[in-house]
């Protein structure tokens, strides 16, 4: 599937990068990390311009996050009811609601890059919870800057080994997510221990 998206980037360039970044922030299952790696690789080859790849991916990701946030504002309870028929997505949304309730802006920041699979659900949950738009936007913008620049830069630097890099980063993403979850759980346990 990754190769399919590489071919799309080769054919459609910035349009695919923009659509991928936008829709992945709305929980559409698109391998956006692979698309950004491909964008970086095509920039290294001279087929795309690096600053344009970064800018398009960044602005599109921010737009997707803002859309998700606003959808959460408009229909958080509707979304909860709709997800009842989809247990895996409902579980992700419940985790996102819990993260936003406990950690607020920290959840927003880390969900954009360190725990990216939870990101779209955090957008919905933050909007539904009435989290402030300005703090959401600031923390989201900082996190997306890390996510976009890291993946595009890796694609640019390791353009000749893109397939191997995509596989490695998929594995690394799972490890990074597990480490972040363990750290957050550890902090929660320490706080709980201090209260007692």
Short mmCIF file of C-alpha atoms in Angstrom, two decimals:
data_model
loop_
_atom_site.label_atom_id
_atom_site.label_comp_id
_atom_site.label_asym_id
_atom_site.label_seq_id
_atom_site.Cartn_x
_atom_site.Cartn_y
_atom_site.Cartn_z
CA UNK A 1 0.00 0.00 0.00
CA UNK A 2 2.90 2.34 0.76
CA UNK A 3 4.20 1.93 -2.79
CA UNK A 4 0.77 2.91 -4.12
CA UNK A 5 0.97 6.20 -2.21
CA UNK A 6 4.55 6.76 -3.38
CA UNK A 7 3.27 6.45 -6.95
CA UNK A 8 0.47 8.91 -6.19
CA UNK A 9 3.00 11.42 -4.84
CA UNK A 10 5.11 10.90 -7.97
CA UNK A 11 2.08 11.63 -10.17
CA UNK A 12 0.18 14.26 -8.20
CA UNK A 13 2.84 15.76 -5.92
CA UNK A 14 1.67 18.41 -3.49
CA UNK A 15 -2.03 17.65 -4.04
CA UNK A 16 -1.66 14.13 -2.61
CA UNK A 17 0.49 15.42 0.25
CA UNK A 18 -2.17 18.02 1.11
CA UNK A 19 -5.12 15.61 0.90
CA UNK A 20 -3.29 12.92 2.86
CA UNK A 21 -2.27 15.28 5.68
CA UNK A 22 -5.74 16.80 5.89
CA UNK A 23 -7.78 13.59 5.90
CA UNK A 24 -5.49 11.68 8.24
CA UNK A 25 -6.27 14.31 10.87
CA UNK A 26 -9.94 13.37 10.49
CA UNK A 27 -9.34 9.67 11.24
CA UNK A 28 -9.34 8.60 7.59
CA UNK A 29 -6.84 5.70 7.43
CA UNK A 30 -4.20 7.14 5.11
CA UNK A 31 -0.46 6.42 5.51
CA UNK A 32 0.41 10.10 5.75
CA UNK A 33 3.80 9.48 7.31
CA UNK A 34 4.78 7.46 4.23
CA UNK A 35 3.39 10.18 1.96
CA UNK A 36 5.50 12.83 3.76
CA UNK A 37 8.56 10.58 3.51
CA UNK A 38 7.90 10.30 -0.22
CA UNK A 39 7.49 14.08 -0.47
CA UNK A 40 10.88 14.55 1.18
CA UNK A 41 12.45 11.96 -1.12
CA UNK A 42 11.02 13.62 -4.23
CA UNK A 43 12.33 16.95 -2.96
CA UNK A 44 15.79 15.39 -2.58
CA UNK A 45 15.57 14.18 -6.18
CA UNK A 46 14.61 17.66 -7.36
CA UNK A 47 11.07 16.68 -8.42
CA UNK A 48 9.45 18.74 -5.66
CA UNK A 49 10.59 21.79 -3.70
CA UNK A 50 11.39 21.04 -0.04
CA UNK A 51 9.87 24.16 1.51
CA UNK A 52 6.67 23.63 -0.49
CA UNK A 53 6.36 20.02 0.68
CA UNK A 54 6.82 21.07 4.32
CA UNK A 55 4.46 24.05 4.00
CA UNK A 56 1.69 22.12 2.25
CA UNK A 57 1.87 19.19 4.68
CA UNK A 58 1.95 21.52 7.69
CA UNK A 59 -0.92 23.78 6.64
CA UNK A 60 -3.04 20.80 5.57
CA UNK A 61 -2.44 19.00 8.88
CA UNK A 62 -3.38 22.13 10.81
CA UNK A 63 -6.53 22.54 8.70
CA UNK A 64 -7.47 18.90 9.33
CA UNK A 65 -6.93 19.28 13.07
CA UNK A 66 -9.01 22.47 13.16
CA UNK A 67 -11.78 20.75 11.20
CA UNK A 68 -11.76 17.82 13.63
CA UNK A 69 -11.81 20.21 16.58
CA UNK A 70 -14.79 22.08 15.12
CA UNK A 71 -16.64 18.85 14.32
CA UNK A 72 -16.15 17.86 17.95
CA UNK A 73 -17.63 21.20 19.02
CA UNK A 74 -20.65 20.76 16.78
CA UNK A 75 -21.36 17.11 17.33
CA UNK A 76 -19.42 15.46 20.13
CA UNK A 77 -22.44 13.57 21.48
CA UNK A 78 -23.53 12.62 17.95
CA UNK A 79 -20.05 11.24 17.29
CA UNK A 80 -20.13 9.18 20.48
CA UNK A 81 -23.46 7.62 19.48
CA UNK A 82 -22.30 6.98 15.91
CA UNK A 83 -19.15 5.21 17.11
CA UNK A 84 -21.08 2.72 19.24
CA UNK A 85 -21.34 0.48 16.17
CA UNK A 86 -17.57 0.58 15.67
CA UNK A 87 -15.95 -0.71 18.88
CA UNK A 88 -12.30 -0.11 17.89
CA UNK A 89 -12.93 3.49 16.93
CA UNK A 90 -15.14 3.98 19.97
CA UNK A 91 -12.28 2.74 22.16
CA UNK A 92 -9.87 5.21 20.53
CA UNK A 93 -12.33 8.04 21.04
CA UNK A 94 -12.84 7.04 24.68
CA UNK A 95 -9.06 7.04 25.21
CA UNK A 96 -8.85 10.47 23.59
CA UNK A 97 -11.63 11.82 25.79
CA UNK A 98 -9.85 10.45 28.84
CA UNK A 99 -6.52 11.96 27.73
CA UNK A 100 -8.04 15.38 27.09
CA UNK A 101 -9.90 15.24 30.42
CA UNK A 102 -6.76 14.33 32.39
CA UNK A 103 -4.00 16.10 30.48
CA UNK A 104 -5.66 18.82 28.39
CA UNK A 105 -3.06 20.58 26.25
CA UNK A 106 -0.38 17.97 26.91
CA UNK A 107 -2.63 15.41 25.19
CA UNK A 108 -3.16 17.75 22.25
CA UNK A 109 0.58 18.37 21.82
CA UNK A 110 1.74 14.75 22.07
CA UNK A 111 -1.13 13.35 19.99
CA UNK A 112 0.08 15.22 16.93
CA UNK A 113 3.43 13.47 16.75
CA UNK A 114 4.30 11.08 19.59
CA UNK A 115 0.98 9.26 19.77
CA UNK A 116 -0.23 10.12 16.27
CA UNK A 117 -2.84 7.33 15.92
CA UNK A 118 -4.77 9.00 18.75
CA UNK A 119 -4.42 12.47 17.18
CA UNK A 120 -7.65 12.73 15.19
CA UNK A 121 -9.65 11.45 18.14
CA UNK A 122 -8.01 13.99 20.45
CA UNK A 123 -9.05 16.72 17.99
CA UNK A 124 -12.69 15.58 18.20
CA UNK A 125 -12.52 15.11 21.98
CA UNK A 126 -10.91 18.50 22.62
CA UNK A 127 -13.63 20.23 20.60
CA UNK A 128 -16.40 18.26 22.30
CA UNK A 129 -14.95 19.01 25.74
CA UNK A 130 -14.99 22.74 25.05
CA UNK A 131 -11.20 23.05 25.18
CA UNK A 132 -10.12 26.59 24.23
CA UNK A 133 -9.44 27.14 20.53
CA UNK A 134 -6.36 29.33 21.10
CA UNK A 135 -4.48 26.88 23.36
CA UNK A 136 -5.55 24.01 21.08
CA UNK A 137 -4.22 25.86 18.04
CA UNK A 138 -0.90 26.80 19.65
CA UNK A 139 -0.17 23.32 21.01
CA UNK A 140 -1.39 21.67 17.83
CA UNK A 141 0.81 23.94 15.69
CA UNK A 142 3.89 23.11 17.78
CA UNK A 143 3.23 19.37 17.62
CA UNK A 144 2.47 19.35 13.90
CA UNK A 145 5.70 21.26 13.26
CA UNK A 146 7.62 18.38 14.86
CA UNK A 147 5.66 15.68 13.01
CA UNK A 148 5.78 17.24 9.54
CA UNK A 149 9.37 18.48 9.63
CA UNK A 150 10.68 15.19 11.04
CA UNK A 151 9.04 12.96 8.42
CA UNK A 152 9.74 15.20 5.44
CA UNK A 153 13.36 15.69 6.56
CA UNK A 154 13.84 11.94 7.02
CA UNK A 155 12.47 11.34 3.52
CA UNK A 156 14.82 13.99 2.16
CA UNK A 157 17.91 12.61 3.90
CA UNK A 158 17.20 8.90 3.34
CA UNK A 159 15.62 9.15 -0.12
CA UNK A 160 17.60 6.20 -1.49
CA UNK A 161 16.34 3.83 1.25
CA UNK A 162 12.74 5.01 1.49
CA UNK A 163 11.03 1.59 1.67
CA UNK A 164 13.31 0.42 4.48
CA UNK A 165 12.86 3.75 6.27
CA UNK A 166 9.06 3.56 6.02
CA UNK A 167 9.09 0.06 7.54
CA UNK A 168 11.47 1.12 10.30
CA UNK A 169 9.42 4.20 11.16
CA UNK A 170 6.20 2.16 11.29
CA UNK A 171 7.86 -0.08 13.88
CA UNK A 172 9.44 2.91 15.63
CA UNK A 173 6.05 4.67 15.76
CA UNK A 174 4.60 1.75 17.71
CA UNK A 175 7.55 1.76 20.09
CA UNK A 176 7.38 5.53 20.58
CA UNK A 177 3.65 5.32 21.29
CA UNK A 178 4.23 2.58 23.88
CA UNK A 179 7.00 4.61 25.56
CA UNK A 180 4.84 7.75 25.75
CA UNK A 181 1.90 5.79 27.17
CA UNK A 182 4.21 4.20 29.77
CA UNK A 183 5.61 7.61 30.79
CA UNK A 184 2.13 9.12 31.08
CA UNK A 185 0.94 6.13 33.13
CA UNK A 186 4.01 6.45 35.38
CA UNK A 187 3.35 10.15 35.98
CA UNK A 188 -0.29 9.38 36.77
CA UNK A 189 0.73 6.70 39.27
CA UNK A 190 3.19 9.04 40.96
CA UNK A 191 0.53 11.76 41.26
CA UNK A 192 -1.95 9.21 42.60
CA UNK A 193 0.63 8.02 45.16
CA UNK A 194 1.23 11.58 46.37
CA UNK A 195 -2.50 12.17 46.90
CA UNK A 196 -2.79 9.19 49.22
#
